[in-house]
Coordinates of C-alpha atoms in Angstrom, one line a residue:
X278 CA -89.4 18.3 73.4
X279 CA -87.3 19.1 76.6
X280 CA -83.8 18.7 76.6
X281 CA -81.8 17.0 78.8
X282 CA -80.7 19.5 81.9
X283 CA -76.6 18.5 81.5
X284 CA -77.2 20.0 77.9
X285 CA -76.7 23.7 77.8
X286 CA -77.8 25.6 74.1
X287 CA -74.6 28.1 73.4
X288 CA -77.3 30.0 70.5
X289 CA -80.8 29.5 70.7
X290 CA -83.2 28.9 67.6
X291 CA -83.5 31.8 65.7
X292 CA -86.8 32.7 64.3
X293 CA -87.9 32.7 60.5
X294 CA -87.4 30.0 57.2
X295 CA -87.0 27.1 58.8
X296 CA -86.2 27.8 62.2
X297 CA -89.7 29.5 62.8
X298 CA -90.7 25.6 63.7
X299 CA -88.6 24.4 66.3
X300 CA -89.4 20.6 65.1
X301 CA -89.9 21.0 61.7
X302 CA -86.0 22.5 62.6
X303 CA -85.3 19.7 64.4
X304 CA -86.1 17.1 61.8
X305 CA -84.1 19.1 59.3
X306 CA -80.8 18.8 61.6
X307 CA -81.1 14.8 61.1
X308 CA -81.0 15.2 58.1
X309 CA -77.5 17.5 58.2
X310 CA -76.4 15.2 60.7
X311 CA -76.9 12.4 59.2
X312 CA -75.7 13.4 55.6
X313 CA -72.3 14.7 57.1
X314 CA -71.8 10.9 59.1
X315 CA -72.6 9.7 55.6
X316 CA -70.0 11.9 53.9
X317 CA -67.3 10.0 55.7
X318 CA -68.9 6.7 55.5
X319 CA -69.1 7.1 51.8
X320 CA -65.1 7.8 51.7
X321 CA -64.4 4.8 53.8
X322 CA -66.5 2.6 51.6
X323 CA -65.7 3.9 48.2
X324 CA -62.4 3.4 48.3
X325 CA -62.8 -0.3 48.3
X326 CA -64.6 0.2 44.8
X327 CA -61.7 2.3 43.6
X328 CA -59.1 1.0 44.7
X329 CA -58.1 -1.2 42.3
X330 CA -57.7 1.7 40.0
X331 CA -55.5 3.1 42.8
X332 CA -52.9 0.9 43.0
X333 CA -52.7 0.3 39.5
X334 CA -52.3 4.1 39.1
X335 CA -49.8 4.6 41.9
X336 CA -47.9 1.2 41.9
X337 CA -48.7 0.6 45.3
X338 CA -48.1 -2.7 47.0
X339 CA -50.5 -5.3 48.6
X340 CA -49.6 -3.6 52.0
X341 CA -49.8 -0.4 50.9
X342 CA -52.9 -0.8 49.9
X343 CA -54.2 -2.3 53.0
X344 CA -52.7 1.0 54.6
X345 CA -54.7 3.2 52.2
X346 CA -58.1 1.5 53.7
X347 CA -56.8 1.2 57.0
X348 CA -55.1 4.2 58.1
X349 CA -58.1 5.7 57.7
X350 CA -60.3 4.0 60.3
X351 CA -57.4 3.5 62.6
X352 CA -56.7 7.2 62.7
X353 CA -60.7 7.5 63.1
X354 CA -60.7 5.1 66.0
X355 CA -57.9 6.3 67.6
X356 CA -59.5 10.5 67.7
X357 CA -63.1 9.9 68.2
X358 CA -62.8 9.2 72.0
X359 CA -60.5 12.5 72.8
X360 CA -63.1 14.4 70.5
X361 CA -66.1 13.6 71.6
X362 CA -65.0 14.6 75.0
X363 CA -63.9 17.6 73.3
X364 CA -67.3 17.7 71.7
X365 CA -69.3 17.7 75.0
X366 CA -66.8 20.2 76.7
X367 CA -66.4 22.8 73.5
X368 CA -69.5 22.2 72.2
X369 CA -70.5 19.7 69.8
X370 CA -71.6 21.9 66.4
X371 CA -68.5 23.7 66.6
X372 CA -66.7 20.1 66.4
X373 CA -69.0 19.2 63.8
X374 CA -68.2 22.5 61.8
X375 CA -64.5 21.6 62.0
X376 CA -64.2 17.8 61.6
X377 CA -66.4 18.5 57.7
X378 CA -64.1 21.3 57.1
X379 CA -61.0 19.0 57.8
X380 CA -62.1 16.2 56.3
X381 CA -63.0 18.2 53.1
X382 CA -59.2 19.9 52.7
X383 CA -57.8 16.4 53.3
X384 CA -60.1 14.9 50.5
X385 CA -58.5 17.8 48.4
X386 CA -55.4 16.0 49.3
X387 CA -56.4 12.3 48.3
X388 CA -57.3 14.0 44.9
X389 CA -53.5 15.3 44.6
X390 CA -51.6 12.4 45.8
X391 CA -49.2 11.8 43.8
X392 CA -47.8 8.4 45.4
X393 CA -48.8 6.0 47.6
X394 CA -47.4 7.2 50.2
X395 CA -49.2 10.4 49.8
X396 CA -52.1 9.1 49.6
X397 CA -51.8 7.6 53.0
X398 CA -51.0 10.4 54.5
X399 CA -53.9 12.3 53.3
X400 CA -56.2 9.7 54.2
X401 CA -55.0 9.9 57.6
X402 CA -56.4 13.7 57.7
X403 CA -59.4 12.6 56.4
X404 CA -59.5 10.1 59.4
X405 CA -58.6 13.4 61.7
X406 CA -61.6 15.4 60.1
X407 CA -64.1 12.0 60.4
X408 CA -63.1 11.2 63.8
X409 CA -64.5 14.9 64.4
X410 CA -67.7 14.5 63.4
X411 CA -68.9 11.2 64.3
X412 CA -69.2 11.4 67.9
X413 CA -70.7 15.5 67.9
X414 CA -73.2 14.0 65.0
X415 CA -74.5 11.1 67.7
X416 CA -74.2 13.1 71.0
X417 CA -76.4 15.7 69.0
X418 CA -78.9 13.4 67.9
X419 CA -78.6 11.3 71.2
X420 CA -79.2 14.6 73.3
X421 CA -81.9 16.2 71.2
X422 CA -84.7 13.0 70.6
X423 CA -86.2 11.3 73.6
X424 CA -89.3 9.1 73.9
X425 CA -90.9 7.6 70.6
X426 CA -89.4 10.0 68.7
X427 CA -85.9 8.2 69.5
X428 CA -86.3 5.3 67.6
X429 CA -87.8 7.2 64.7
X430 CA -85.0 9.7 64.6
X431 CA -82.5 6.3 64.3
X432 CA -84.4 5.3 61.8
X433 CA -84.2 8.4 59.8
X434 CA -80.3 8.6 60.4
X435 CA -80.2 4.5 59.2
X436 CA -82.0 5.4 56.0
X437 CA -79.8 8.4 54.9
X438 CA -76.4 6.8 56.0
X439 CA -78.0 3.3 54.0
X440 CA -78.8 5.4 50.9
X441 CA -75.9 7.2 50.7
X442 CA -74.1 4.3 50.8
X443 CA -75.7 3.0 48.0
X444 CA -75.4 5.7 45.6
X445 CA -71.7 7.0 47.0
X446 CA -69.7 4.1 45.6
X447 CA -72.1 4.1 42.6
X448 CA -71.1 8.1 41.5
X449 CA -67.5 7.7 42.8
X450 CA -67.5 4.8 40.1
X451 CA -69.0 6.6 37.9
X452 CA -66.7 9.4 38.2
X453 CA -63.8 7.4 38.4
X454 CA -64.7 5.6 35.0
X455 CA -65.3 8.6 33.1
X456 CA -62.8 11.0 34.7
X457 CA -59.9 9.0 36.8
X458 CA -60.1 7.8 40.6
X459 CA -59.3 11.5 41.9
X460 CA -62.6 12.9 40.9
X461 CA -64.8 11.2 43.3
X462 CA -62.5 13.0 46.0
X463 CA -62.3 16.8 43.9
X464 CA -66.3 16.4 44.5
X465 CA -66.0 16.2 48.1
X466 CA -65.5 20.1 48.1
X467 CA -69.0 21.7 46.9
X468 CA -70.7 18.7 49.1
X469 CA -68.5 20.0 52.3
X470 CA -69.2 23.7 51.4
X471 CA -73.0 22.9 51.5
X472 CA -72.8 21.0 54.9
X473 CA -71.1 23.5 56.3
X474 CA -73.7 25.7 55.8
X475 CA -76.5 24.2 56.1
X476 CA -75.5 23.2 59.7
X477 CA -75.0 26.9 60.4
X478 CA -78.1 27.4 59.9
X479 CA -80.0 24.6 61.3
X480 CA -77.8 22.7 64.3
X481 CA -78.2 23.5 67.9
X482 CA -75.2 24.2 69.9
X483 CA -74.7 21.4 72.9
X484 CA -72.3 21.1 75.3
X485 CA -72.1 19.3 78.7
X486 CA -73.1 21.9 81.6
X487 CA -70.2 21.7 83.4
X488 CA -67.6 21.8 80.5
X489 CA -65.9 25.0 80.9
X490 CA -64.7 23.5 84.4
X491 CA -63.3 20.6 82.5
X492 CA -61.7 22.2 79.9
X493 CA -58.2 22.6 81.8
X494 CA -57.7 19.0 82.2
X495 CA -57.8 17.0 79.1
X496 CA -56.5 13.2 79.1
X497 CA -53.6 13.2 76.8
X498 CA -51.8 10.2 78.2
X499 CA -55.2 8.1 77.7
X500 CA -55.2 9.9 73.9
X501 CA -52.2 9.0 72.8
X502 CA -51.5 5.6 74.5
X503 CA -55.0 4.5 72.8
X504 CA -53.9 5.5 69.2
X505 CA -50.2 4.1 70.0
X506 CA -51.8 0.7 71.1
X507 CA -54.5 0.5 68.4
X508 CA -51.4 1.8 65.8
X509 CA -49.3 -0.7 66.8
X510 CA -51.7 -3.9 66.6
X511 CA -52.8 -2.6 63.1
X512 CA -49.8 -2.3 61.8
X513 CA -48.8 -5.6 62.9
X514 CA -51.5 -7.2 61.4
X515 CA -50.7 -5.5 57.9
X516 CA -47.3 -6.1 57.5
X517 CA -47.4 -9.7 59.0
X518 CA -47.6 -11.6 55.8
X519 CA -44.9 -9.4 54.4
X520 CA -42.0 -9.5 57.1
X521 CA -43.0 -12.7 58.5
X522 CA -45.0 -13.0 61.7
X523 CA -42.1 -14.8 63.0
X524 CA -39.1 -15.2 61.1
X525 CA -38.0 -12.4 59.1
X526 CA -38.6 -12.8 55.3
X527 CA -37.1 -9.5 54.7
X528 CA -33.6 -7.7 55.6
X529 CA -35.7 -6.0 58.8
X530 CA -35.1 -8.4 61.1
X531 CA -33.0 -8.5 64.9
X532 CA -31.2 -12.2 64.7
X533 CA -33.6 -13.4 62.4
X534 CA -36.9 -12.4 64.3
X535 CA -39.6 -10.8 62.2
X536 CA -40.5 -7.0 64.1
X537 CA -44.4 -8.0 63.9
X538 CA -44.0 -10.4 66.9
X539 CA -42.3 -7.2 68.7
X540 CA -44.9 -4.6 67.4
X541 CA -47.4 -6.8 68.3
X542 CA -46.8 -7.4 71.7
X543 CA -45.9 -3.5 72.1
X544 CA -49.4 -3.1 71.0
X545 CA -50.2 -5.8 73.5
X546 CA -49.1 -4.0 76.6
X547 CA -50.2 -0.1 75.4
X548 CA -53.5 -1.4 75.5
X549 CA -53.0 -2.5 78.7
X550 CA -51.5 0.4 79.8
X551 CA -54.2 2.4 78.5
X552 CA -56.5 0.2 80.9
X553 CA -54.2 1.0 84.1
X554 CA -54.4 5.2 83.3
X555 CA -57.8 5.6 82.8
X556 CA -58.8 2.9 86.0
X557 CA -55.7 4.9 88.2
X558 CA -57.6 8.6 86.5
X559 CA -61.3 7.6 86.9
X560 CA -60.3 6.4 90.9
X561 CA -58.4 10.1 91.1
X562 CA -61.7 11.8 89.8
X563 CA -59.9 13.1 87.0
X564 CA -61.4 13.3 83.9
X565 CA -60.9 10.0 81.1
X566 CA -60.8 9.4 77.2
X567 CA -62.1 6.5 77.6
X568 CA -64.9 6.3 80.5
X569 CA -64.2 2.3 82.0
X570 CA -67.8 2.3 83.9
X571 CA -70.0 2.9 80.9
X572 CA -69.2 -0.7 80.4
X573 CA -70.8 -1.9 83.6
X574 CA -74.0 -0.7 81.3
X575 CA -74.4 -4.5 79.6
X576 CA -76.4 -3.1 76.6
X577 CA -73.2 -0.6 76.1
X578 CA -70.9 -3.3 76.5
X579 CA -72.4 -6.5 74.3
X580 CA -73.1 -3.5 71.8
X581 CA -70.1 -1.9 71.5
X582 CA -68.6 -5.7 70.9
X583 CA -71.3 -6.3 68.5
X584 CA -70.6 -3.1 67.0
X585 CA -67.1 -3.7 66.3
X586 CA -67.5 -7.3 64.5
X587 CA -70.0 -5.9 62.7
X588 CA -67.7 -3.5 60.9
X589 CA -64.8 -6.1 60.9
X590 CA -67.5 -8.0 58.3
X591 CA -68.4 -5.2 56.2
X592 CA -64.8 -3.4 55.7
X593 CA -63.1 -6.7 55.1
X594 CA -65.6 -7.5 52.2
X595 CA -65.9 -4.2 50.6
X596 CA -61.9 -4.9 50.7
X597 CA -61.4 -8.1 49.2
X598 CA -64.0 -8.2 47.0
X599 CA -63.5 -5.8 44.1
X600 CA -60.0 -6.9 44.1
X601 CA -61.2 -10.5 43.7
X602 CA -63.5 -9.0 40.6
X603 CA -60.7 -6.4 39.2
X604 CA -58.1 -9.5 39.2
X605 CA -60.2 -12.3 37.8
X606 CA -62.8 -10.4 35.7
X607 CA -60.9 -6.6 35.0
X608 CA -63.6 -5.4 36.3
X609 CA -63.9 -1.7 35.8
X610 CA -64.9 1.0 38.8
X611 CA -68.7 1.3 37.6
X612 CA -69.3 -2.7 37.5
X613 CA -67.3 -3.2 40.7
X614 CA -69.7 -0.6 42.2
X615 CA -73.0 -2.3 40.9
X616 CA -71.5 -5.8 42.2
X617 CA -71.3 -4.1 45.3
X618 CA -74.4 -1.9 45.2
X619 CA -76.9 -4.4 46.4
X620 CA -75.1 -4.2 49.9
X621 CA -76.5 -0.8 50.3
X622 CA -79.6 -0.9 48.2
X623 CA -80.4 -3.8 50.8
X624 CA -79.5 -1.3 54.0
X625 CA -81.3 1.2 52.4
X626 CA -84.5 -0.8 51.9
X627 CA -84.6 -2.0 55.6
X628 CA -83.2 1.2 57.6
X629 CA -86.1 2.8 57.0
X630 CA -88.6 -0.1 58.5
X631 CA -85.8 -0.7 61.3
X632 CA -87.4 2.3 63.2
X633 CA -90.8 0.8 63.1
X634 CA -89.6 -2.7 63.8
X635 CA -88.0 -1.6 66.8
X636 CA -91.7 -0.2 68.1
X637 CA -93.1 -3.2 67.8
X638 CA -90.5 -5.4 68.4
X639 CA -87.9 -4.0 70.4
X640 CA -84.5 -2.4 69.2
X641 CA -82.5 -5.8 70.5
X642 CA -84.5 -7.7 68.5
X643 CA -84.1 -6.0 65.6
X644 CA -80.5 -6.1 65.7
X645 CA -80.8 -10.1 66.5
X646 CA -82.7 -10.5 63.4
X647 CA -80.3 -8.2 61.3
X648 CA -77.5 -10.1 62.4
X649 CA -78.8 -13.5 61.3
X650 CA -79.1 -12.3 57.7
X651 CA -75.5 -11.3 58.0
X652 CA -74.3 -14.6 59.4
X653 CA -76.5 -16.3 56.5
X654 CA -75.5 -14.2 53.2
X655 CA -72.2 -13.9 54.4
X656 CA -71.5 -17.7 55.2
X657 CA -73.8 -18.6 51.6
X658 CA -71.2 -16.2 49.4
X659 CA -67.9 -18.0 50.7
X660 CA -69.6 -21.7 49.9
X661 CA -70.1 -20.5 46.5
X662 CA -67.6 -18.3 45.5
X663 CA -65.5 -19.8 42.3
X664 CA -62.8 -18.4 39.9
X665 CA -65.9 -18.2 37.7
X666 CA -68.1 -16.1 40.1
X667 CA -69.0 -12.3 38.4
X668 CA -70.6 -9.4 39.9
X669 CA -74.2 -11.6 39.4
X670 CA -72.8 -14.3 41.1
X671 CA -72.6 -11.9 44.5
X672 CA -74.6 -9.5 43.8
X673 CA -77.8 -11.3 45.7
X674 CA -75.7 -12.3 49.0
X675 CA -74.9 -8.9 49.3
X676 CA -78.6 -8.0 49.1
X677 CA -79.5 -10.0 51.5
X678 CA -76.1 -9.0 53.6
X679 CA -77.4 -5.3 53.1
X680 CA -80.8 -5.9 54.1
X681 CA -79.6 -6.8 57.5
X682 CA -76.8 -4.7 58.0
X683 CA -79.3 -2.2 57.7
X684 CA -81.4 -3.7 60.4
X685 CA -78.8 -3.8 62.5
X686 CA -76.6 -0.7 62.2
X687 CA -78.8 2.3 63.3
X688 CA -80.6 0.3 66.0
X689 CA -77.2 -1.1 67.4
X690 CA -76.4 2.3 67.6
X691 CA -79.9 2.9 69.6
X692 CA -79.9 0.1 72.0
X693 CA -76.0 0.8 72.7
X694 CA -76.9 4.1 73.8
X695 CA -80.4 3.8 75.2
X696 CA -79.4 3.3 79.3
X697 CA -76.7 5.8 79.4
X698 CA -77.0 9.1 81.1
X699 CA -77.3 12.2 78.3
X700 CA -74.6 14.0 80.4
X701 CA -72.4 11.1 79.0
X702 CA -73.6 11.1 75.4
X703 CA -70.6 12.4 73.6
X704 CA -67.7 10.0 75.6
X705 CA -70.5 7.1 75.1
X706 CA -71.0 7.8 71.2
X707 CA -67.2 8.4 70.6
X708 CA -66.8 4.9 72.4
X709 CA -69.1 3.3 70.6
X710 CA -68.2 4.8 67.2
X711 CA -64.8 4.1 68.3
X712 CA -65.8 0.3 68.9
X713 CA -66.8 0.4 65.2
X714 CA -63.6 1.8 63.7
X715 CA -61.1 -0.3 65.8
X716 CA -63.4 -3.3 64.1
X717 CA -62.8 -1.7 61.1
X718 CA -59.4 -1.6 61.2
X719 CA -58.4 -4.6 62.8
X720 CA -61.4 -6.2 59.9
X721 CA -59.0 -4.8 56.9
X722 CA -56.2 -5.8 58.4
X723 CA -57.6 -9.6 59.4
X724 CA -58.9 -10.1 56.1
X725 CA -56.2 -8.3 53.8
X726 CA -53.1 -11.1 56.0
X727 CA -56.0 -13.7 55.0
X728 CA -56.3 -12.7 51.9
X729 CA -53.0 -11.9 51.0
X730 CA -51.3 -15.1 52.6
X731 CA -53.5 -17.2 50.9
X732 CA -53.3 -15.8 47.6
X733 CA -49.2 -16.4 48.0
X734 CA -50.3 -19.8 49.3
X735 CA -52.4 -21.0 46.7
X736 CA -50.3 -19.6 44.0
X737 CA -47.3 -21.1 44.7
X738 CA -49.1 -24.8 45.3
X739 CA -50.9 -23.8 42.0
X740 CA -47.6 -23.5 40.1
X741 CA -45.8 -26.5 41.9
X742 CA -46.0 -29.1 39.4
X743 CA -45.9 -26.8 36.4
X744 CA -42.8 -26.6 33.6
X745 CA -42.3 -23.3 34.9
X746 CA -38.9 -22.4 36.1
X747 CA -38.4 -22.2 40.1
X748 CA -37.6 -18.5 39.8
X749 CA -40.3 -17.6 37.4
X750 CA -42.6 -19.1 39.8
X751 CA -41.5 -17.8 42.6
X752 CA -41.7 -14.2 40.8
X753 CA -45.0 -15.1 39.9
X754 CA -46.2 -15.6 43.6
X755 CA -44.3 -12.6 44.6
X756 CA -45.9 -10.3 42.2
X757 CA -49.6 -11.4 42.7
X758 CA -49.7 -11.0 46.8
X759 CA -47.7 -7.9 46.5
X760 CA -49.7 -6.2 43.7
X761 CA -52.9 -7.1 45.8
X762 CA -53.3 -9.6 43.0
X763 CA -54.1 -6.9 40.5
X764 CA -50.8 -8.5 38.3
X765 CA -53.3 -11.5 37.4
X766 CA -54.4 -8.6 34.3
X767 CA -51.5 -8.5 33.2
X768 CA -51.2 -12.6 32.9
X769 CA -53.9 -12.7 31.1
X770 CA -52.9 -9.6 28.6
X771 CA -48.9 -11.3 27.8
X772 CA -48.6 -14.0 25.5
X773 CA -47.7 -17.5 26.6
X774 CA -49.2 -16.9 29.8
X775 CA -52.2 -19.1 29.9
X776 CA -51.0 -21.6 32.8
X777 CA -50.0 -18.5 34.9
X778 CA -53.2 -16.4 34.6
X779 CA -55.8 -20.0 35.5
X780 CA -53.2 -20.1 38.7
X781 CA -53.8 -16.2 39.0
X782 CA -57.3 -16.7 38.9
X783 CA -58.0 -19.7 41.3
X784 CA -55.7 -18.4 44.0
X785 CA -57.8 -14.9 44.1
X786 CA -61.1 -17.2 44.6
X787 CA -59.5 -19.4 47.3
X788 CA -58.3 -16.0 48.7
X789 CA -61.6 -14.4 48.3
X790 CA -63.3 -17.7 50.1
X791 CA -61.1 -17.8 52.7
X792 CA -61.6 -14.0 53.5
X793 CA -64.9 -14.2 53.4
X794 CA -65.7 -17.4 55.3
X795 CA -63.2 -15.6 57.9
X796 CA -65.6 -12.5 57.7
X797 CA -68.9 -14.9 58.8
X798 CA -66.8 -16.8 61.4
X799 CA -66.5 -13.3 63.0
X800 CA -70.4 -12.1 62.5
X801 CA -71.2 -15.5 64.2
X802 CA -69.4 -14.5 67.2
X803 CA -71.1 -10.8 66.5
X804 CA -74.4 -12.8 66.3
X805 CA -73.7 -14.6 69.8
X806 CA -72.8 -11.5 71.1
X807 CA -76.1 -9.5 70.2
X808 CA -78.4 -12.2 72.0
X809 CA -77.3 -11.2 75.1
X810 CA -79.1 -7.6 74.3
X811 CA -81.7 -6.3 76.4
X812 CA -84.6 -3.9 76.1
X813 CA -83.0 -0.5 76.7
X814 CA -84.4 2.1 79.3
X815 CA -85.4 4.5 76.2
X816 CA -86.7 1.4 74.1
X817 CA -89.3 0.3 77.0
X818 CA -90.4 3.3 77.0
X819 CA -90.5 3.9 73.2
X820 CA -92.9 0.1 73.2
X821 CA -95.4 1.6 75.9
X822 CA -96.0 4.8 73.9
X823 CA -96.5 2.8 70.8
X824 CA -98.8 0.5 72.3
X825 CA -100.7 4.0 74.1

């Protein structure tokens, strides 16, 4: 298979075991590749099944928690542009090697905490460590597979990040039933140790030909005005329901006005300052963080959009739905996990056949077709969702969500890619990964103020025209938005507190609903989005070699 001439291999093959083939060797790196992505899609998911026990464990509020998911994927988004281009310039193993390595001391980390604020902290590194290895893993894969094999190759990667997913959140849960939360973190270390290895032994070294003249000149303004921008909006749309997102409803406050109005709009105009740097940079021939013409490529653009509401849909449901279960049900780790384990079984079962779909079909319309199973399960779980729902109850809408998320995810990935230049394969995957983590961020974020404003909402309408004292119920509304509605337990554990635990449990449904019919109002717009997809450069040429 030849490589692309901007690539340049630091170490060539060596001989012997498994290297002796160069393609069985190649095979074997997608696997390493893809099992390291799937490390650090497996802590970003899991958490939503654990973290119940989390804040229950640490006493962490409704926005702390949010913060917990959220910092994660924020600090992700705001890294994987500056790191791919350090990829492509350093080489993209050694920033593979580094990013698992990170990310496994900070998971050390997340097993310590000790408080929630902690725990945030370490999940940060672990965002440091993930934002490493994401874009090396895809400029890797992106550099090294051409022709049919492309599509294949993405279909491979779809399959092992889908079944990983599946049976991450299932052992987490497991682990956290019969040992605490902090174990499905502590195991993070042999699994890092073996990675690390393995791709030592088995990854390429790739790197941009003309790096080392690049490596003076790195873009720190456009680094750190994208994570103070992207910082700035998340964190708006976290505290919001908590400060107010006008008036102040707590002692922070300038003349009465809330600061989320103010951080807001800060955000507002970084991100447009970020636009005028890299535009004033690209005109200078300097290099950027974040490459402005890739998005004349339409395929890059409408995917990188796509991408990002796709992962505002699945981060805000893996959110809000174990707490939804934890609060009305008590749902322990292990069920939370099997409610949410047809997701993945169902990206497992089609990421596989999305490879040979895409042959026959095309890569664009694969993701079409993906995308209309997630508009459909999606919008079918929020029309049914009751105070009464169980795992059962969601588990086959998330099948059926699953089954075309995993349609969708790896070939997005493919036909977001396919028309641009290998020479710009780490800045374009770090985008587009980055596209995907700002969506996950900004999804948390979106969903938690949705969810958490209308469990306040409907709580205090709930308890309106009951006997209750005003201050009770006011204490009553307070304590189940800021606990992340975990406090509905406890209502129905106390005596006397029948009245107060039905409100409890009706307000997390009608927060639940309105998260998730939120969720498929923003996959519809993901939907619109991905019908303006074309066939790809590499995916044209992909159909005419299956059909030779």
């Amino acid at each position: 298979m030849p490589q692309p001439t901007s690539l340049t291999s630091e170490r060539p093959l060596r001989p012997g075991g498994t290297g002796g083939d160069p393609a069985r060797r190649r095979w074997l790196g997608v696997i390493v590749i893809s099992l390291g992505v799937s490390m650090i899609i497996v802590d970003a998911t899991i958490v939503g099944v654990l973290l119940p026990q989390m804040v229950a464990d640490l006493r962490m509020s409704t926005g702390q928690a949010e913060w917990v998911t959220s910092v994660y994927a924020l600090v992700f988004a705001a890294l994987l542009i500056p790191f791919g281009r350090a990829g492509d310039v350093v080489g993209r193993r050694r920033m593979f090697l580094l990013g698992v390595a990170v990310f496994t001391l900070a998971s050390l980390a997340v097993a310590a905490a000790g408080d929630g604020s902690a725990l945030i902290a370490a999940r940060a590194a672990q965002g440091v460590g993930a934002s490493m290895v994401m874009p090396a893993a895809l400029a890797t894969l992106n550099a090294q597979f051409t022709g049919r094999d492309r599509a294949h190759a993405f279909g491979v990667w779809g399959a092992l990040l889908s079944g990983m997913a599946a049976l991450g959140p299932l052992v987490g849960g497991a682990l956290a039933t019969g040992g605490g939360w902090r174990w499905a973190f502590w195991i993070n270390l042999p699994a890092g140790v073996v990675l690390i290895a393995a791709a030592v032994a088995l990854l390429p070294e790739t790197r941009e030909a003309a790096g080392r003249a690049l490596r003076k000149e790195i873009d720190w303004p456009g680094a750190a005005l994208s994570a103070l921008a992207l910082g700035a909006l998340v964190c708006g749309l976290i505290e919001g329901p908590f400060y107010g997102w006008w008036t102040a409803t707590r002692d922070l406050s300038v003349a009465g006005l809330s600061p989320v109005p103010v951080v807001l709009g800060l955000g507002t105009v970084l991100l447009a300052a970020l636009v005028a740097v890299e535009r004033a940079r690209a005109a200078a021939g300097r290099p950027v963080m974040l490459d402005l013409s890739l998005f004349t490529i339409p395929n890059f653009r409408n995917g990188n959009l796509a991408s990002a509401l796709i992962n505002v849909g699945e981060l805000g449901l893996v959110f809000v739905l174990p707490l939804f279960l934890l609060g009305v049900h008590g749902t322990s780790p292990v069920q939370i996990s099997l409610a949410i384990l047809p997701l993945a079984v169902g990206a497992f079962l089609s990421g596989g056949y999305a490879g040979k779909l895409a042959r026959k079909r095309g890569a664009h319309r694969v993701v079409q077709i993906g995308m209309v199973l997630e508009v459909a399960a999606v919008l079918g779980l929020g029309l049914t969702i009751t105070a009464t729902t169980g795992g059962l109850g969601i588990a086959p809408w998330m099948l059926v969500y699953g089954f075309g998320l995993g349609l969708t995810s790896a070939q997005l990935t493919n036909v977001s890619l396919a028309d641009v230049p290998p020479a710009r394969a780490g800045q374009a995957s770090g985008t587009q990964s980055t596209a995907r983590q700002v969506g996950a961020a900004l999804g948390i974020a979106l969903i938690g103020t949705v969810f958490a404003t209308g469990l306040g909402r409907t709580m205090a309408d709930r308890l309106e025209h009951t006997d209750l004292p005003a201050e009770r119920r006011a204490a009553l509304v307070h304590e189940l938005r800021d606990s992340a509605g975990t406090s509905a337990r406890d209502l129905h554990r106390a005596p006397g507190t029948e009245t107060a635990a039905r409100a409890a449990d009706q307000s997390l449904a009608a927060a639940a609903r309105g998260g998730v019919l939120t969720t498929a109002a923003i996959l519809a717009f993901g939907l619109v989005l991905s019908l303006r997809l074309r066939p790809g450069r590499t995916d044209v040429q992909d159909r005419e070699e299956s059909k030779a």
